[in-house]
Short mmCIF file of C-alpha atoms and ligand atoms in Angstrom, two decimals:
data_model
loop_
_atom_site.label_atom_id
_atom_site.label_comp_id
_atom_site.label_asym_id
_atom_site.label_seq_id
_atom_site.Cartn_x
_atom_site.Cartn_y
_atom_site.Cartn_z
CA MET A 625 -118.29 60.24 -140.62
CA THR A 626 -118.06 63.24 -138.63
CA ASP A 627 -115.76 61.43 -136.52
CA THR A 628 -113.73 59.20 -139.11
CA PRO A 629 -110.10 60.47 -140.01
CA THR A 630 -109.51 61.35 -143.40
CA THR A 631 -106.87 59.68 -143.95
CA MET A 632 -105.73 56.05 -142.22
CA ALA A 633 -102.85 53.56 -142.32
CA ALA A 634 -103.24 50.61 -144.90
CA MET A 635 -100.93 48.10 -146.54
CA LEU A 636 -100.72 49.16 -150.51
CA LEU A 637 -99.72 46.32 -152.65
CA GLN A 638 -98.20 47.97 -155.98
CA GLY A 639 -97.91 45.76 -158.52
CA HIS A 640 -96.94 41.86 -158.57
CA GLY A 641 -93.96 40.69 -157.26
CA ASP A 642 -92.68 39.71 -153.83
CA ILE A 643 -93.06 41.26 -150.37
CA GLU A 644 -91.30 44.91 -151.38
CA GLN A 645 -94.22 45.39 -153.50
CA LEU A 646 -96.32 46.15 -150.05
CA ILE A 647 -96.09 49.59 -148.39
CA TYR A 648 -97.51 50.61 -145.25
CA ARG A 649 -98.71 54.07 -145.32
CA THR A 650 -100.62 56.19 -142.84
CA ASP A 651 -101.93 58.80 -145.96
CA VAL A 652 -103.92 56.50 -147.57
CA PRO A 653 -107.87 58.37 -147.78
CA THR A 654 -110.32 57.03 -145.50
CA PRO A 655 -112.78 55.14 -148.01
CA SER A 656 -116.35 56.81 -148.19
CA PRO A 657 -119.74 53.99 -147.50
CA ASN A 658 -121.71 54.10 -151.00
CA THR A 659 -125.29 53.85 -150.95
CA GLY A 660 -126.40 50.22 -149.67
CA GLU A 661 -122.78 50.46 -147.88
CA VAL A 662 -121.51 50.84 -144.20
CA LEU A 663 -117.98 52.23 -143.49
CA VAL A 664 -116.03 49.76 -141.16
CA LYS A 665 -113.27 50.48 -138.55
CA VAL A 666 -111.13 47.20 -139.24
CA SER A 667 -110.03 45.22 -136.20
CA ALA A 668 -108.93 41.88 -137.52
CA THR A 669 -108.47 40.49 -141.11
CA ALA A 670 -107.44 37.32 -141.42
CA LYS A 671 -104.74 36.34 -143.82
CA ASN A 672 -105.96 33.66 -146.96
CA ASN A 673 -103.14 32.29 -149.32
CA THR A 674 -104.69 34.49 -152.11
CA ASP A 675 -103.18 37.77 -150.87
CA ARG A 676 -99.80 36.17 -151.86
CA LYS A 677 -100.95 34.49 -154.98
CA VAL A 678 -102.42 37.58 -156.38
CA ARG A 679 -99.60 39.24 -155.27
CA GLU A 680 -97.14 36.87 -157.23
CA GLY A 681 -99.73 36.46 -160.33
CA LEU A 682 -100.29 32.51 -159.60
CA TYR A 683 -103.82 32.36 -160.93
CA PRO A 684 -103.33 30.91 -164.85
CA THR A 685 -106.14 29.66 -166.61
CA GLN A 686 -105.44 30.09 -170.06
CA ASP A 687 -101.50 28.62 -169.81
CA ASN A 688 -99.43 28.12 -167.22
CA SER A 689 -97.30 31.09 -167.27
CA THR A 690 -95.68 32.69 -164.26
CA VAL A 691 -97.73 35.82 -163.91
CA THR A 692 -101.38 35.59 -164.33
CA SER A 693 -104.05 37.91 -162.38
CA PHE A 694 -107.30 36.35 -161.62
CA GLN A 695 -109.83 37.50 -164.15
CA MET A 696 -113.30 35.79 -164.04
CA THR A 697 -114.38 38.27 -166.41
CA GLU A 698 -114.14 39.76 -169.45
CA SER A 699 -111.77 42.73 -168.16
CA PRO A 700 -109.64 42.68 -165.38
CA THR A 701 -110.78 44.12 -161.55
CA LEU A 702 -107.16 44.20 -160.59
CA SER A 703 -105.34 47.10 -160.57
CA PHE A 704 -102.49 49.12 -158.34
CA PRO A 705 -102.31 50.45 -155.86
CA ARG A 706 -104.98 47.65 -153.91
CA ILE A 707 -105.61 46.95 -150.96
CA GLN A 708 -105.70 43.18 -149.64
CA GLY A 709 -107.36 41.28 -147.15
CA ALA A 710 -110.28 39.69 -147.53
CA ASP A 711 -112.09 38.18 -143.95
CA VAL A 712 -112.77 41.41 -142.26
CA VAL A 713 -113.62 41.58 -138.72
CA GLY A 714 -114.53 45.21 -137.45
CA ARG A 715 -117.45 47.61 -135.77
CA VAL A 716 -119.64 49.98 -138.16
CA VAL A 717 -118.77 53.41 -137.79
CA ALA A 718 -120.87 54.75 -140.66
CA VAL A 719 -123.64 54.50 -143.24
CA GLY A 720 -124.40 54.87 -146.40
CA LYS A 721 -127.62 56.12 -148.22
CA GLY A 722 -130.40 53.54 -147.84
CA VAL A 723 -128.52 52.26 -144.42
CA SER A 724 -130.00 52.40 -140.83
CA THR A 725 -128.52 54.17 -138.62
CA GLU A 726 -129.06 51.49 -135.96
CA ARG A 727 -126.31 49.94 -137.49
CA ILE A 728 -123.57 52.15 -136.19
CA GLY A 729 -121.49 50.58 -133.20
CA GLN A 730 -122.46 47.15 -135.07
CA ARG A 731 -119.45 44.39 -134.43
CA GLY A 732 -120.02 42.04 -137.63
CA LEU A 733 -117.53 39.93 -140.09
CA LEU A 734 -117.41 40.29 -143.82
CA ASP A 735 -118.87 38.39 -146.94
CA PHE A 736 -116.27 38.89 -149.26
CA ASN A 737 -117.16 38.09 -151.98
CA ILE A 738 -118.18 41.09 -154.81
CA TYR A 739 -121.08 38.98 -156.44
CA ALA A 740 -122.25 39.66 -160.07
CA ASP A 741 -125.79 40.03 -159.06
CA GLN A 742 -128.33 39.38 -156.04
CA ARG A 743 -128.87 35.19 -156.76
CA ASP A 744 -128.62 33.21 -153.99
CA ASP A 745 -127.33 29.89 -155.57
CA ILE A 746 -125.24 30.30 -157.91
CA ASN A 747 -121.99 32.55 -158.01
CA LEU A 748 -120.63 32.22 -160.91
CA THR A 749 -117.72 35.23 -161.67
CA PRO A 750 -115.82 34.98 -157.83
CA ASP A 751 -114.18 38.39 -157.25
CA TYR A 752 -113.52 39.26 -153.52
CA PHE A 753 -112.39 42.36 -151.48
CA GLY A 754 -109.11 42.61 -151.26
CA HIS A 755 -108.86 41.61 -155.07
CA GLY A 756 -111.65 43.66 -157.45
CA ARG A 757 -111.78 45.79 -154.92
CA ASP A 758 -110.15 47.45 -151.68
CA GLY A 759 -110.05 44.72 -148.35
CA GLY A 760 -108.86 44.86 -144.74
CA PHE A 761 -105.27 45.39 -144.65
CA ALA A 762 -106.22 48.72 -143.27
CA GLU A 763 -107.57 50.90 -140.72
CA TYR A 764 -111.10 51.21 -142.49
CA ILE A 765 -113.21 49.30 -145.47
CA ALA A 766 -116.54 50.20 -146.98
CA VAL A 767 -118.67 47.14 -147.89
CA PRO A 768 -122.08 46.30 -148.72
CA ALA A 769 -124.45 46.63 -145.29
CA ASP A 770 -126.03 42.65 -146.18
CA GLN A 771 -122.64 41.47 -146.58
CA PHE A 772 -121.39 42.22 -143.09
CA TYR A 773 -122.71 40.13 -140.82
CA ASP A 774 -123.96 40.78 -137.28
CA MET A 775 -121.55 39.27 -135.00
CA SER A 776 -122.63 41.76 -131.71
CA ASP A 777 -123.74 38.74 -129.46
CA CYS A 778 -121.13 36.18 -131.05
CA PRO A 779 -118.89 34.75 -128.16
CA TYR A 780 -115.86 34.65 -130.27
CA SER A 781 -112.73 37.56 -130.00
CA ASP A 782 -112.69 39.80 -132.70
CA ALA A 783 -109.21 38.00 -134.16
CA GLU A 784 -110.83 34.87 -133.69
CA LEU A 785 -114.00 35.63 -135.78
CA ALA A 786 -111.47 36.76 -138.48
CA ALA A 787 -110.02 33.08 -138.46
CA LEU A 788 -113.45 31.82 -139.30
CA GLY A 789 -114.13 34.00 -142.32
CA MET A 790 -115.33 32.74 -145.51
CA CYS A 791 -112.46 32.55 -147.80
CA SER A 792 -111.45 29.14 -145.98
CA TYR A 793 -115.22 28.57 -144.50
CA GLN A 794 -117.04 29.15 -147.77
CA THR A 795 -114.81 27.91 -150.16
CA ALA A 796 -114.92 24.42 -148.08
CA TYR A 797 -118.54 24.74 -147.64
CA HIS A 798 -118.87 24.94 -152.14
CA MET A 799 -116.70 21.86 -152.14
CA LEU A 800 -118.37 19.57 -149.68
CA THR A 801 -122.00 20.65 -151.11
CA SER A 802 -120.44 20.73 -155.00
CA ALA A 803 -119.85 17.00 -154.22
CA ARG A 804 -123.14 16.47 -152.32
CA VAL A 805 -121.54 15.05 -149.34
CA LYS A 806 -123.80 13.65 -146.79
CA ALA A 807 -124.23 12.29 -143.61
CA GLY A 808 -122.44 9.01 -142.99
CA GLU A 809 -119.94 9.30 -145.79
CA HIS A 810 -115.72 8.77 -145.64
CA ILE A 811 -114.13 12.22 -146.60
CA LEU A 812 -110.15 12.04 -147.40
CA ILE A 813 -108.80 15.59 -147.13
CA SER A 814 -105.52 16.89 -148.49
CA GLY A 815 -103.71 20.21 -147.49
CA ALA A 816 -106.06 19.55 -144.06
CA SER A 817 -104.03 21.91 -141.68
CA GLY A 818 -104.34 24.60 -143.97
CA GLY A 819 -107.27 27.27 -143.48
CA VAL A 820 -109.67 25.79 -146.11
CA GLY A 821 -108.84 22.21 -144.35
CA THR A 822 -109.25 22.72 -140.59
CA ALA A 823 -112.80 24.26 -142.24
CA LEU A 824 -113.15 21.18 -143.95
CA ILE A 825 -112.64 18.91 -140.94
CA GLN A 826 -115.14 20.80 -138.60
CA LEU A 827 -117.79 20.97 -141.36
CA CYS A 828 -117.88 17.29 -142.36
CA ARG A 829 -118.49 16.57 -138.79
CA LEU A 830 -121.16 19.07 -138.88
CA LEU A 831 -122.64 17.56 -141.91
CA GLY A 832 -122.19 13.97 -140.16
CA ALA A 833 -119.58 13.03 -142.58
CA THR A 834 -116.11 11.55 -141.77
CA PRO A 835 -113.00 13.49 -142.20
CA TYR A 836 -109.69 12.06 -142.87
CA ALA A 837 -106.68 14.30 -142.78
CA ILE A 838 -103.80 13.91 -144.97
CA SER A 839 -100.95 16.53 -143.23
CA SER A 840 -97.20 16.98 -142.74
CA PRO A 841 -95.34 15.54 -139.52
CA GLY A 842 -96.60 17.97 -136.09
CA LYS A 843 -100.27 18.59 -136.58
CA SER A 844 -102.16 15.13 -136.03
CA GLU A 845 -103.23 15.63 -132.39
CA GLY A 846 -104.68 19.22 -133.30
CA LEU A 847 -105.93 17.95 -136.31
CA LYS A 848 -107.71 15.23 -134.43
CA ALA A 849 -108.87 17.59 -131.84
CA LEU A 850 -111.16 19.58 -134.34
CA GLY A 851 -112.84 16.35 -136.00
CA ALA A 852 -110.11 14.32 -137.65
CA ALA A 853 -110.88 10.69 -137.10
CA SER A 854 -107.34 9.90 -138.39
CA VAL A 855 -104.31 11.70 -139.84
CA ILE A 856 -101.96 10.31 -142.77
CA ASP A 857 -98.75 12.08 -142.65
CA ARG A 858 -98.12 12.89 -146.12
CA THR A 859 -94.33 12.69 -145.86
CA GLN A 860 -93.91 9.03 -144.98
CA VAL A 861 -96.41 7.81 -147.89
CA SER A 862 -95.51 5.67 -150.50
CA ASP A 863 -98.42 3.72 -151.63
CA TRP A 864 -101.15 5.71 -151.36
CA ARG A 865 -104.34 2.81 -151.41
CA SER A 866 -101.79 1.11 -147.98
CA ALA A 867 -101.90 4.21 -146.50
CA VAL A 868 -105.19 5.28 -146.67
CA ALA A 869 -106.94 1.51 -145.91
CA LYS A 870 -104.29 1.57 -142.40
CA ALA A 871 -105.56 5.14 -141.64
CA THR A 872 -108.94 4.84 -142.37
CA GLY A 873 -109.42 0.84 -141.06
CA GLY A 874 -110.68 0.27 -144.62
CA VAL A 875 -113.64 2.38 -145.26
CA ILE A 876 -114.81 3.27 -148.82
CA ILE A 877 -114.06 6.69 -149.36
CA ASP A 878 -117.09 8.74 -150.67
CA ALA A 879 -115.27 11.59 -151.73
CA VAL A 880 -111.69 13.56 -151.99
CA MET A 881 -111.76 17.47 -150.61
CA ASP A 882 -108.33 18.21 -152.56
CA LEU A 883 -106.46 21.27 -151.91
CA ALA A 884 -103.26 20.34 -153.29
CA GLY A 885 -103.31 18.99 -156.78
CA GLY A 886 -100.18 18.18 -158.35
CA SER A 887 -98.60 14.56 -157.72
CA MET A 888 -101.54 13.71 -155.35
CA ILE A 889 -104.48 14.34 -157.83
CA ASN A 890 -103.86 10.67 -159.35
CA PRO A 891 -103.44 8.38 -156.07
CA LEU A 892 -106.12 10.16 -154.30
CA LEU A 893 -108.28 9.04 -157.41
CA ASP A 894 -106.85 5.89 -157.43
CA VAL A 895 -107.82 4.97 -153.56
CA MET A 896 -111.48 6.01 -154.68
CA THR A 897 -111.86 3.55 -157.66
CA GLU A 898 -110.09 0.64 -155.73
CA HIS A 899 -113.91 -1.29 -154.61
CA MET A 900 -116.33 0.40 -157.27
CA SER A 901 -118.32 -2.44 -156.56
CA GLN A 902 -118.71 -2.00 -153.24
CA ARG A 903 -119.25 1.99 -153.74
CA LYS A 904 -122.73 3.81 -152.79
CA ASP A 905 -122.25 6.32 -155.25
CA TYR A 906 -120.29 7.92 -157.75
CA PRO A 907 -116.11 8.95 -156.81
CA ARG A 908 -116.11 12.83 -156.36
CA LEU A 909 -113.30 14.90 -156.34
CA SER A 910 -113.91 18.39 -155.29
CA ILE A 911 -110.44 20.63 -155.94
CA ALA A 912 -110.05 24.47 -154.89
CA GLY A 913 -106.43 24.83 -154.43
CA ALA A 914 -102.84 23.60 -156.20
CA SER A 915 -100.58 23.95 -153.37
CA ALA A 916 -98.64 20.97 -154.30
CA GLY A 917 -98.72 22.14 -158.62
CA ASN A 918 -100.93 23.34 -161.04
CA VAL A 919 -100.29 20.93 -163.17
CA THR A 920 -100.59 17.05 -163.68
CA ASP A 921 -101.25 14.44 -166.40
CA ILE A 922 -104.65 12.60 -165.74
CA LEU A 923 -105.91 9.44 -167.64
CA TRP A 924 -109.33 10.97 -168.62
CA THR A 925 -110.50 7.23 -169.72
CA LYS A 926 -110.06 6.42 -165.68
CA ILE A 927 -112.14 10.07 -165.62
CA TYR A 928 -114.99 8.38 -167.69
CA LEU A 929 -114.87 4.69 -166.99
CA TYR A 930 -114.72 5.14 -163.22
CA GLN A 931 -117.62 7.79 -163.63
CA ILE A 932 -115.42 10.47 -161.18
CA GLN A 933 -117.11 13.23 -160.60
CA LEU A 934 -114.88 16.42 -160.28
CA PHE A 935 -116.09 19.65 -159.21
CA GLY A 936 -113.89 22.55 -159.71
CA VAL A 937 -114.60 25.44 -156.71
CA SER A 938 -114.20 28.84 -155.61
CA HIS A 939 -115.73 30.46 -152.83
CA GLY A 940 -119.38 29.86 -152.58
CA THR A 941 -122.76 31.52 -153.31
CA ARG A 942 -124.51 33.78 -150.58
CA ALA A 943 -126.94 31.08 -149.28
CA GLU A 944 -123.62 29.30 -147.71
CA ALA A 945 -122.00 32.39 -146.34
CA ARG A 946 -125.51 32.95 -144.92
CA GLN A 947 -126.10 29.44 -143.24
CA LEU A 948 -122.08 29.64 -142.32
CA MET A 949 -122.45 33.15 -140.37
CA HIS A 950 -125.64 31.19 -138.43
CA TRP A 951 -123.24 28.53 -138.03
CA ILE A 952 -120.54 30.77 -136.32
CA ARG A 953 -122.88 33.15 -134.50
CA GLN A 954 -124.30 29.33 -132.73
CA GLY A 955 -120.73 28.36 -131.88
CA ASP A 956 -120.46 25.03 -134.38
CA LEU A 957 -117.68 26.25 -136.13
CA LYS A 958 -114.80 26.64 -134.14
CA PRO A 959 -111.91 29.36 -134.70
CA VAL A 960 -108.63 28.14 -135.86
CA LEU A 961 -106.15 30.68 -135.37
CA HIS A 962 -102.20 30.26 -135.03
CA GLY A 963 -101.37 33.76 -134.28
CA THR A 964 -101.32 37.63 -135.36
CA PHE A 965 -99.36 40.15 -136.93
CA PRO A 966 -99.53 44.29 -136.41
CA LEU A 967 -100.52 45.26 -139.77
CA SER A 968 -97.19 47.08 -140.11
CA GLU A 969 -95.54 43.89 -140.30
CA LEU A 970 -97.01 42.25 -143.02
CA HIS A 971 -93.61 41.19 -144.58
CA ALA A 972 -93.44 39.19 -141.73
CA ALA A 973 -96.34 37.40 -141.75
CA GLU A 974 -96.06 36.57 -145.11
CA ARG A 975 -92.64 34.97 -144.53
CA TYR A 976 -93.68 33.52 -141.53
CA PHE A 977 -96.65 32.43 -144.09
CA ALA A 978 -94.79 31.01 -146.99
CA SER A 979 -92.14 29.41 -145.14
CA GLY A 980 -91.16 30.07 -141.42
CA ARG A 981 -94.72 28.23 -140.24
CA ALA A 982 -94.61 26.16 -136.50
CA GLN A 983 -94.64 22.80 -137.08
CA ASP A 984 -97.48 22.96 -134.98
CA TYR A 985 -98.93 25.47 -137.43
CA LEU A 986 -102.68 25.26 -137.87
CA GLY A 987 -105.48 27.21 -138.93
CA LYS A 988 -105.10 31.31 -139.90
CA LEU A 989 -102.93 34.08 -139.37
CA VAL A 990 -104.69 37.51 -138.72
CA ILE A 991 -103.56 40.56 -139.38
CA VAL A 992 -104.83 43.53 -136.47
CA PRO A 993 -104.30 47.47 -137.56
CA ASP A 994 -101.20 49.23 -135.44
CA SER A 995 -103.88 51.32 -133.79
CA GLU A 996 -105.99 48.01 -132.64
CA TRP A 997 -102.77 45.66 -131.57
CA GLN A 998 -103.17 45.95 -127.62
CA GLN A 999 -106.72 45.12 -127.33
CA HIS A 1000 -107.40 42.80 -130.49
CA GLY A 1001 -103.80 41.69 -131.76
CA ALA A 1002 -101.25 41.12 -128.68
CA PRO A 1003 -103.33 38.36 -127.05
CA TYR A 1004 -102.53 35.93 -129.49
CA ALA A 1005 -99.19 36.99 -130.81
CA ILE A 1006 -96.77 34.79 -132.01
CA GLN A 1007 -93.61 34.12 -129.20
CA GLY A 1008 -90.78 34.94 -130.47
CA VAL A 1009 -91.74 35.77 -134.01
CA SER A 1010 -95.15 38.73 -133.70
CA ALA A 1011 -94.67 42.01 -132.01
N1 NAP B 783 -110.72 27.92 -154.67
C1 NAP B 783 -110.90 29.13 -153.59
O1 NAP B 783 -111.85 29.61 -154.02
C2 NAP B 783 -109.90 28.78 -152.64
C3 NAP B 783 -110.11 29.72 -151.53
C4 NAP B 783 -109.36 29.80 -150.14
C5 NAP B 783 -107.64 28.10 -150.55
N2 NAP B 783 -107.75 28.52 -152.14
C6 NAP B 783 -106.66 27.49 -152.04
O2 NAP B 783 -106.35 26.36 -151.31
C7 NAP B 783 -105.35 26.16 -151.21
C8 NAP B 783 -105.50 25.96 -149.08
O3 NAP B 783 -105.99 27.13 -148.65
P1 NAP B 783 -105.62 27.81 -147.71
O4 NAP B 783 -106.04 28.81 -147.10
O5 NAP B 783 -106.02 26.36 -146.70
O6 NAP B 783 -103.97 27.38 -147.82
P2 NAP B 783 -103.11 27.03 -146.19
O7 NAP B 783 -103.05 27.74 -144.79
O8 NAP B 783 -101.26 27.62 -146.83
O9 NAP B 783 -102.68 25.23 -146.26
C9 NAP B 783 -102.80 24.67 -147.59
C10 NAP B 783 -101.94 23.10 -147.00
O10 NAP B 783 -101.29 22.54 -147.86
C11 NAP B 783 -100.45 21.81 -147.23
N3 NAP B 783 -99.54 21.59 -148.64
C12 NAP B 783 -98.97 22.80 -148.60
N4 NAP B 783 -97.72 22.33 -149.41
C13 NAP B 783 -98.44 21.34 -149.99
C14 NAP B 783 -97.55 19.74 -150.85
N5 NAP B 783 -96.50 20.32 -151.51
N6 NAP B 783 -98.05 18.73 -150.72
C15 NAP B 783 -99.42 19.02 -149.99
N7 NAP B 783 -99.97 19.47 -149.22
C16 NAP B 783 -99.50 20.72 -149.13
C17 NAP B 783 -99.76 22.47 -146.21
O11 NAP B 783 -100.65 21.49 -145.14
P3 NAP B 783 -99.58 20.21 -144.66
O12 NAP B 783 -97.91 20.57 -144.63
O13 NAP B 783 -99.75 19.62 -143.35
O14 NAP B 783 -99.84 19.40 -145.38
C18 NAP B 783 -100.50 23.36 -146.01
O15 NAP B 783 -101.15 23.67 -144.83
C19 NAP B 783 -104.48 27.18 -151.59
O16 NAP B 783 -103.86 26.77 -152.50
C20 NAP B 783 -105.42 28.58 -151.66
O17 NAP B 783 -105.05 29.19 -153.17
C21 NAP B 783 -108.82 28.98 -152.99
#
């Protein structure tokens, strides 16, 4: 680590609250790689909804109290100050014990999970870089060598690669695998324009399934270009059954991939239970987000009499991350990058993400360290918004 500075720029989250809790510092100690880790010089880190939710404390699991930290194990893993940012791209600049020095110089994309064990097929206590450990809203990050996937030969730029990060893609893939989505099936996707939704559309196509998107106005053409067979404008729907039938030509919806929760859940369940005798498999719904609300009244007799299978999804498995990295390298998944912001302007990025998005916003925002901005950020700056 001879050429690595002892301090770095980073955005520190000081506690739960509004964006004022995010403080930009240039004197944060540079981390050192532990055994089995690599030190990465960060060039791009995608923003995720979870950054805002963690900051605001919006992860209730016992009751719907307003400030609740994300905690899957007996003791909390979030402590302050914390550097957020999960989906990191950069280059290896140093290695810890047990890691070949041949890794130095390699460009990679991080599998953002802090896995509890080596199991390939299950991830029972999801946690991640940017929450349980420091993340990529910084100039350097230390991460497990086996989770920093070589992307040297991948044609995408660093910002584009970050937009393909696992927080969205692994979650989307695990939603589909949980619900056993297969070729030939017809899949309805809410929240389709966001990071997870745009990943779901592409992954459905990759699996041979047909995706139908639910979104708000202005995004229809972009979503169809990604692979959506048709797009339902959620702001114009009064009767979901007829809106879905019109958009799909009346096909049976095999499964719903839901990121909205709230009042959309019941109508989306009803869409699947309408023609039970014509279905080939049980109605299935995977949910990984609740942008429309955490609390909904559900008639449980509807769930068990119609044998609706519900899948709660958080992150995914090591095996799924590996598969996704393979598809990314092959160019089977396309980045959906809306724009970039410099790290020092993360406040502006947060405001844009929460309330200032352009009407045609699709996919991801990516944060670039100021020292890397000209090369990796400036080409994707949002006109009139980011630097
Ligand atoms: N469980 C996990 O492991 C995991 C991982 C990643 C993300 N998530 C969660 O999944 C959700 C989506 O994440 P993301 O990164 O894709 O977020 P995102 O980029 O903000 O996209 C969410 C989309 O939901 C739609 N939406 C917003 N408010 C809505 C409402 N009231 N009703 C219906 N749709 C609404 C919006 O699209 P339109 O306006 O175009 O409809 C928005 O683009 C978030 O809640 C996030 O926290 C969970």
